[in-house]
Amino acid sequence: MHWQRLVVAVAVTVAAAGTGLGLRALLGRLAHRAGNTRWAWDDLFVRLLRDLAVVPCTVLGLWISVLTLHLKPGIRTTTGRTLVAVLILTISIAIARFAAGVVSSIALARSGVAQSATIFVNIVRVVVVGIGALILLQSLGVSITPLLTALGVGGLAVALALQDTLANLFAGVHILASRKVQPGDFVRLDSGQEGYIVDINWRNTTIRQLPDNLVVVPNSRFADAIVTNFHRPAQDMSISVKVVIGYHSDLDHVEKVTLDVAQEVMATVDGGVSDYEPSVRFNTLGETSVGFSVNLRTREFTDQYVVVHEFIKRLHRRFRDEGIDLPFPQGGILLASAAQPR
């Protein structure tokens, strides 16, 4: 009878593990199909079920095998606690991964960028795994009340020792919670650094400059800096191009030609806002020229370079064709004659 029970226990364990592997394979196919949908939540649910497929089934098979073998109460209790601990650990890791995916999806949906804010993802993972660890200790018979008291006292000492690290952590949370700056925004700091925000983690903010260099700024310094966000409240932005012409030019004609060129650039150059109406404003009467500004609009900060480039080229060509006077710098040279002897 003992060998029969052992064979039945092994068969049940193998069957349970095989069932878990079969469910994991089936859920893997469902995950592949769910990845082709626009909704992100189905991917997260299928991945959660896939992570929980093998271990719970195997644990259930092992517990049935333990009951089948009629082990001693002490061995059965120890085995049961071990299986419960493995089950709690597996569920905690799976839920932590699921919660991190949910937070990442929400961050992506709100910011609309390819990079997620890892600080919230890491905080959620630590919190979920920490709760799972406390439940695990409680299931093993370890009282967590003294542990929580010790963590409270020790946490105060750690907080005093890690003031800078905690300052960066809470500064990062404040930056993201205020939603004034998000990953993917183009910003300029008062210290002169500018670029796209790649990520905001628990310690620093990473900025990718236009030459593809990375600038790493501690969150506490970033929170205290004066930041210009070129993607808020709108991503498109206005730019002003300064132009000068000679006094002999007809200003009405100059305005008409300039507006024609500006409208053409807005409609044809990639990066320009096609439905925007450019404007010309005369603002300077210089010694040898009349100055004015041309207001254009681009879809984002980096589009201004190609838009201004094309506008200057086309405006110069059009001014030359229309015979509009472009003043040249003028300077005088005073020649002093040598003193004549008396």
Short mmCIF file of C-alpha atoms in Angstrom, two decimals:
data_model
loop_
_atom_site.label_atom_id
_atom_site.label_comp_id
_atom_site.label_asym_id
_atom_site.label_seq_id
_atom_site.Cartn_x
_atom_site.Cartn_y
_atom_site.Cartn_z
CA MET A 1 0.00 0.00 0.00
CA HIS A 2 2.90 2.38 0.77
CA TRP A 3 4.35 1.98 -2.76
CA GLN A 4 0.91 2.44 -4.28
CA ARG A 5 0.44 5.71 -2.42
CA LEU A 6 3.92 6.85 -3.48
CA VAL A 7 3.14 6.06 -7.12
CA VAL A 8 -0.17 7.91 -6.88
CA ALA A 9 1.55 10.91 -5.21
CA VAL A 10 4.22 11.07 -7.94
CA ALA A 11 1.56 10.73 -10.64
CA VAL A 12 -0.53 13.51 -9.13
CA THR A 13 2.52 15.81 -8.86
CA VAL A 14 3.59 15.14 -12.45
CA ALA A 15 0.02 15.62 -13.68
CA ALA A 16 -0.30 18.90 -11.79
CA ALA A 17 3.02 20.20 -13.12
CA GLY A 18 2.08 19.09 -16.65
CA THR A 19 -1.25 20.88 -16.33
CA GLY A 20 0.54 24.05 -15.25
CA LEU A 21 2.95 23.85 -18.19
CA GLY A 22 0.03 23.25 -20.56
CA LEU A 23 -1.81 26.28 -19.20
CA ARG A 24 1.36 28.37 -19.53
CA ALA A 25 1.76 27.34 -23.17
CA LEU A 26 -1.92 28.10 -23.88
CA LEU A 27 -1.67 31.47 -22.17
CA GLY A 28 1.50 32.16 -24.14
CA ARG A 29 -0.50 31.86 -27.37
CA LEU A 30 -3.20 34.08 -25.95
CA ALA A 31 -0.52 36.62 -24.96
CA HIS A 32 0.74 36.65 -28.55
CA ARG A 33 -2.77 37.43 -29.80
CA ALA A 34 -3.37 39.98 -27.07
CA GLY A 35 -0.19 41.77 -28.11
CA ASN A 36 -1.79 42.55 -31.47
CA THR A 37 -4.65 44.49 -29.89
CA ARG A 38 -4.60 48.19 -29.04
CA TRP A 39 -5.81 47.60 -25.49
CA ALA A 40 -2.88 47.10 -23.12
CA TRP A 41 -4.82 45.68 -20.17
CA ASP A 42 -5.47 42.31 -21.81
CA ASP A 43 -1.71 41.82 -22.20
CA LEU A 44 -1.23 42.47 -18.48
CA PHE A 45 -3.99 40.08 -17.38
CA VAL A 46 -2.79 37.29 -19.66
CA ARG A 47 0.80 37.76 -18.47
CA LEU A 48 -0.37 37.64 -14.84
CA LEU A 49 -2.21 34.36 -15.44
CA ARG A 50 0.81 33.01 -17.31
CA ASP A 51 3.10 33.81 -14.38
CA LEU A 52 0.68 32.04 -12.01
CA ALA A 53 0.09 28.97 -14.17
CA VAL A 54 2.89 26.56 -13.22
CA VAL A 55 3.68 27.14 -9.52
CA PRO A 56 0.11 27.10 -8.07
CA CYS A 57 -0.75 23.95 -10.02
CA THR A 58 2.45 22.26 -8.88
CA VAL A 59 1.91 23.35 -5.26
CA LEU A 60 -1.63 21.98 -5.36
CA GLY A 61 -0.36 18.67 -6.73
CA LEU A 62 2.32 18.46 -4.05
CA TRP A 63 -0.20 19.13 -1.27
CA ILE A 64 -2.52 16.43 -2.60
CA SER A 65 0.49 14.11 -2.70
CA VAL A 66 1.32 14.96 0.93
CA LEU A 67 -2.24 14.15 1.97
CA THR A 68 -2.11 10.92 -0.03
CA LEU A 69 1.10 9.72 1.65
CA HIS A 70 -0.34 10.21 5.17
CA LEU A 71 2.87 11.75 6.50
CA LYS A 72 3.48 12.52 10.15
CA PRO A 73 1.75 15.68 11.46
CA GLY A 74 5.05 17.49 12.02
CA ILE A 75 6.35 16.76 8.53
CA ARG A 76 2.98 17.57 7.00
CA THR A 77 2.84 20.92 8.84
CA THR A 78 6.37 21.87 7.78
CA THR A 79 5.70 20.84 4.19
CA GLY A 80 2.44 22.78 4.16
CA ARG A 81 4.12 25.96 5.42
CA THR A 82 6.87 25.60 2.84
CA LEU A 83 4.35 25.19 0.03
CA VAL A 84 2.36 28.17 1.28
CA ALA A 85 5.56 30.23 1.44
CA VAL A 86 6.45 29.32 -2.15
CA LEU A 87 2.90 30.13 -3.25
CA ILE A 88 2.91 33.52 -1.48
CA LEU A 89 6.31 34.41 -2.93
CA THR A 90 5.19 33.50 -6.46
CA ILE A 91 1.93 35.44 -6.16
CA SER A 92 3.75 38.47 -4.72
CA ILE A 93 6.24 38.57 -7.60
CA ALA A 94 3.49 38.10 -10.19
CA ILE A 95 1.29 40.84 -8.67
CA ALA A 96 4.31 43.16 -8.39
CA ARG A 97 5.02 42.66 -12.08
CA PHE A 98 1.34 43.19 -12.93
CA ALA A 99 1.12 46.36 -10.82
CA ALA A 100 4.32 47.71 -12.38
CA GLY A 101 2.86 47.08 -15.83
CA VAL A 102 -0.34 48.90 -14.88
CA VAL A 103 1.59 51.92 -13.61
CA SER A 104 3.78 51.91 -16.71
CA SER A 105 0.72 51.76 -19.00
CA ILE A 106 -0.94 54.65 -17.17
CA ALA A 107 2.27 56.70 -17.43
CA LEU A 108 2.55 55.99 -21.14
CA ALA A 109 -1.11 56.87 -21.72
CA ARG A 110 -0.80 60.19 -19.92
CA SER A 111 2.57 61.29 -21.25
CA GLY A 112 2.32 59.80 -24.72
CA VAL A 113 6.01 58.97 -24.93
CA ALA A 114 8.07 55.86 -25.50
CA GLN A 115 9.80 55.97 -22.13
CA SER A 116 8.06 55.39 -18.82
CA ALA A 117 8.73 57.06 -15.48
CA THR A 118 10.56 54.24 -13.69
CA ILE A 119 10.35 55.87 -10.26
CA PHE A 120 6.65 54.97 -9.85
CA VAL A 121 7.23 51.50 -11.28
CA ASN A 122 10.03 50.79 -8.82
CA ILE A 123 8.05 52.15 -5.86
CA VAL A 124 5.07 49.91 -6.70
CA ARG A 125 7.33 46.86 -7.05
CA VAL A 126 9.00 47.48 -3.69
CA VAL A 127 5.68 48.06 -1.91
CA VAL A 128 4.01 44.93 -3.31
CA VAL A 129 7.02 42.68 -2.70
CA GLY A 130 7.40 44.15 0.81
CA ILE A 131 3.77 43.34 1.66
CA GLY A 132 4.24 39.86 0.23
CA ALA A 133 7.36 39.36 2.38
CA LEU A 134 5.45 40.34 5.53
CA ILE A 135 2.63 37.92 4.67
CA LEU A 136 5.25 35.24 3.99
CA LEU A 137 6.84 35.73 7.41
CA GLN A 138 3.44 35.68 9.09
CA SER A 139 2.58 32.40 7.34
CA LEU A 140 5.84 30.88 8.58
CA GLY A 141 4.92 31.72 12.15
CA VAL A 142 7.21 34.73 12.52
CA SER A 143 5.57 37.60 14.39
CA ILE A 144 5.86 40.72 12.30
CA THR A 145 4.88 43.18 15.07
CA PRO A 146 8.39 43.40 16.59
CA LEU A 147 9.77 43.52 13.08
CA LEU A 148 7.59 46.50 12.18
CA THR A 149 8.68 48.24 15.40
CA ALA A 150 12.33 47.61 14.59
CA LEU A 151 11.81 48.82 11.04
CA GLY A 152 10.23 52.02 12.35
CA VAL A 153 13.18 52.78 14.62
CA GLY A 154 15.72 51.70 12.03
CA GLY A 155 13.91 53.64 9.33
CA LEU A 156 14.47 56.86 11.26
CA ALA A 157 18.20 56.18 11.42
CA VAL A 158 18.31 55.28 7.74
CA ALA A 159 16.38 58.44 6.85
CA LEU A 160 18.95 60.57 8.69
CA ALA A 161 21.83 58.77 6.97
CA LEU A 162 20.28 58.94 3.50
CA GLN A 163 19.00 62.51 3.47
CA ASP A 164 20.31 63.27 -0.02
CA THR A 165 18.96 60.04 -1.49
CA LEU A 166 15.53 60.54 0.07
CA ALA A 167 15.53 64.18 -1.04
CA ASN A 168 16.10 63.03 -4.63
CA LEU A 169 13.41 60.35 -4.27
CA PHE A 170 10.71 62.72 -3.03
CA ALA A 171 11.79 65.40 -5.48
CA GLY A 172 11.31 62.91 -8.32
CA VAL A 173 7.85 62.01 -7.03
CA HIS A 174 6.99 65.71 -6.75
CA ILE A 175 8.21 66.40 -10.31
CA LEU A 176 6.03 63.68 -11.78
CA ALA A 177 3.02 64.31 -9.53
CA SER A 178 2.92 67.98 -10.53
CA ARG A 179 2.79 66.93 -14.21
CA LYS A 180 4.62 70.11 -15.23
CA VAL A 181 7.36 67.98 -16.76
CA GLN A 182 7.00 64.50 -18.23
CA PRO A 183 9.38 62.10 -20.01
CA GLY A 184 9.54 63.07 -23.67
CA ASP A 185 9.27 66.84 -23.08
CA PHE A 186 11.94 69.18 -24.44
CA VAL A 187 13.20 71.38 -21.60
CA ARG A 188 15.87 73.99 -20.95
CA LEU A 189 17.38 74.52 -17.49
CA ASP A 190 18.52 77.86 -16.14
CA SER A 191 22.06 76.43 -16.12
CA GLY A 192 21.92 76.17 -19.93
CA GLN A 193 21.40 72.42 -20.49
CA GLU A 194 18.55 71.56 -22.82
CA GLY A 195 17.17 68.41 -24.43
CA TYR A 196 14.51 65.71 -24.24
CA ILE A 197 13.73 64.15 -20.86
CA VAL A 198 14.46 60.45 -21.24
CA ASP A 199 13.50 59.22 -17.78
CA ILE A 200 12.92 60.28 -14.19
CA ASN A 201 13.97 57.57 -11.75
CA TRP A 202 14.32 57.43 -7.97
CA ARG A 203 17.57 59.43 -7.94
CA ASN A 204 18.05 61.55 -11.06
CA THR A 205 16.54 62.92 -14.24
CA THR A 206 18.18 61.99 -17.54
CA ILE A 207 18.13 64.53 -20.40
CA ARG A 208 19.15 63.63 -23.95
CA GLN A 209 20.65 66.61 -25.73
CA LEU A 210 20.33 67.19 -29.48
CA PRO A 211 23.88 65.86 -30.15
CA ASP A 212 22.74 62.62 -28.40
CA ASN A 213 24.68 63.31 -25.21
CA LEU A 214 23.07 62.42 -21.89
CA VAL A 215 22.90 64.92 -19.04
CA VAL A 216 22.15 63.39 -15.62
CA VAL A 217 20.67 65.87 -13.13
CA PRO A 218 19.85 64.95 -9.49
CA ASN A 219 16.13 65.26 -8.86
CA SER A 220 16.60 67.72 -5.99
CA ARG A 221 18.57 70.12 -8.22
CA PHE A 222 16.13 69.64 -11.09
CA ALA A 223 13.19 70.47 -8.80
CA ASP A 224 14.90 73.68 -7.64
CA ALA A 225 15.96 74.77 -11.14
CA ILE A 226 14.10 77.24 -13.35
CA VAL A 227 12.89 75.02 -16.20
CA THR A 228 11.47 76.10 -19.54
CA ASN A 229 9.26 73.36 -20.98
CA PHE A 230 8.84 73.75 -24.74
CA HIS A 231 6.17 71.02 -24.90
CA ARG A 232 3.76 72.57 -22.39
CA PRO A 233 1.00 73.65 -22.56
CA ALA A 234 1.22 72.90 -26.30
CA GLN A 235 3.93 71.16 -28.28
CA ASP A 236 3.86 73.56 -31.23
CA MET A 237 5.62 76.88 -30.70
CA SER A 238 6.09 80.28 -32.32
CA ILE A 239 9.44 81.51 -33.56
CA SER A 240 10.52 84.98 -34.63
CA VAL A 241 13.00 85.65 -37.46
CA LYS A 242 14.58 89.11 -37.60
CA VAL A 243 15.15 90.71 -41.05
CA VAL A 244 16.54 94.10 -42.15
CA ILE A 245 16.02 95.97 -45.43
CA GLY A 246 17.25 99.22 -46.90
CA TYR A 247 15.48 102.58 -46.55
CA HIS A 248 14.79 102.72 -50.29
CA SER A 249 12.52 99.64 -50.16
CA ASP A 250 8.73 99.87 -50.40
CA LEU A 251 7.57 98.55 -47.01
CA ASP A 252 4.13 97.46 -48.25
CA HIS A 253 5.74 95.48 -51.03
CA VAL A 254 8.28 94.00 -48.63
CA GLU A 255 5.51 92.92 -46.26
CA LYS A 256 3.53 91.25 -49.05
CA VAL A 257 6.56 89.37 -50.43
CA THR A 258 7.66 88.25 -46.97
CA LEU A 259 4.18 86.96 -46.11
CA ASP A 260 4.03 85.03 -49.39
CA VAL A 261 7.32 83.33 -48.62
CA ALA A 262 6.33 82.63 -45.00
CA GLN A 263 3.01 81.06 -46.02
CA GLU A 264 4.78 78.93 -48.60
CA VAL A 265 7.25 77.70 -45.97
CA MET A 266 4.46 76.91 -43.49
CA ALA A 267 2.59 74.90 -46.12
CA THR A 268 5.47 72.98 -47.73
CA VAL A 269 8.27 72.52 -45.19
CA ASP A 270 8.06 69.51 -42.90
CA GLY A 271 7.75 70.82 -39.33
CA GLY A 272 5.75 73.93 -40.13
CA VAL A 273 2.14 74.40 -38.99
CA SER A 274 0.24 74.59 -42.27
CA ASP A 275 -2.89 76.32 -40.94
CA TYR A 276 -0.92 79.05 -39.14
CA GLU A 277 -1.08 82.61 -40.50
CA PRO A 278 2.42 84.19 -40.40
CA SER A 279 2.75 87.87 -39.52
CA VAL A 280 5.23 90.67 -40.19
CA ARG A 281 5.91 93.43 -37.66
CA PHE A 282 8.22 96.38 -38.43
CA ASN A 283 9.99 97.39 -35.23
CA THR A 284 13.33 99.12 -35.87
CA LEU A 285 14.55 102.23 -37.66
CA GLY A 286 18.30 101.84 -37.73
CA GLU A 287 21.01 104.07 -39.10
CA THR A 288 21.12 102.31 -42.48
CA SER A 289 18.21 99.84 -42.40
CA VAL A 290 14.63 99.12 -41.37
CA GLY A 291 14.19 96.07 -39.19
CA PHE A 292 11.19 93.80 -38.83
CA SER A 293 10.28 90.39 -37.38
CA VAL A 294 8.56 87.51 -39.12
CA ASN A 295 6.49 85.25 -36.85
CA LEU A 296 6.34 81.57 -37.83
CA ARG A 297 5.13 78.45 -36.03
CA THR A 298 6.58 74.94 -35.84
CA ARG A 299 5.19 71.65 -34.58
CA GLU A 300 7.92 71.26 -31.93
CA PHE A 301 11.15 72.85 -30.72
CA THR A 302 13.60 71.04 -33.00
CA ASP A 303 11.56 71.77 -36.15
CA GLN A 304 12.51 75.44 -35.95
CA TYR A 305 15.97 74.81 -37.36
CA VAL A 306 14.86 73.44 -40.73
CA VAL A 307 11.95 75.90 -40.94
CA VAL A 308 14.18 78.95 -40.37
CA HIS A 309 16.78 77.50 -42.74
CA GLU A 310 14.28 77.15 -45.59
CA PHE A 311 12.65 80.50 -44.85
CA ILE A 312 15.92 82.44 -45.04
CA LYS A 313 16.95 80.73 -48.26
CA ARG A 314 13.63 81.36 -49.99
CA LEU A 315 13.29 84.91 -48.66
CA HIS A 316 16.77 85.85 -49.87
CA ARG A 317 16.05 84.43 -53.32
CA ARG A 318 12.69 86.22 -53.50
CA PHE A 319 14.16 89.56 -52.35
CA ARG A 320 16.82 89.27 -55.03
CA ASP A 321 14.23 88.51 -57.72
CA GLU A 322 12.00 91.39 -56.57
CA GLY A 323 14.91 93.85 -56.41
CA ILE A 324 14.41 94.55 -52.71
CA ASP A 325 17.42 96.29 -51.20
CA LEU A 326 19.35 94.35 -48.55
CA PRO A 327 21.73 96.76 -46.76
CA PHE A 328 25.41 95.98 -46.42
CA PRO A 329 27.40 96.88 -43.33
CA GLN A 330 29.02 100.28 -43.77
CA GLY A 331 32.04 101.64 -42.00
CA GLY A 332 34.28 104.65 -42.37
CA ILE A 333 38.06 104.88 -42.25
CA LEU A 334 39.65 108.12 -41.21
CA LEU A 335 43.15 108.68 -42.64
CA ALA A 336 45.19 111.16 -40.70
CA SER A 337 47.85 112.94 -42.76
CA ALA A 338 51.34 113.28 -41.39
CA ALA A 339 52.07 116.55 -39.63
CA GLN A 340 53.87 119.06 -41.87
CA PRO A 341 57.01 120.62 -40.42
CA ARG A 342 56.93 124.33 -39.93
#
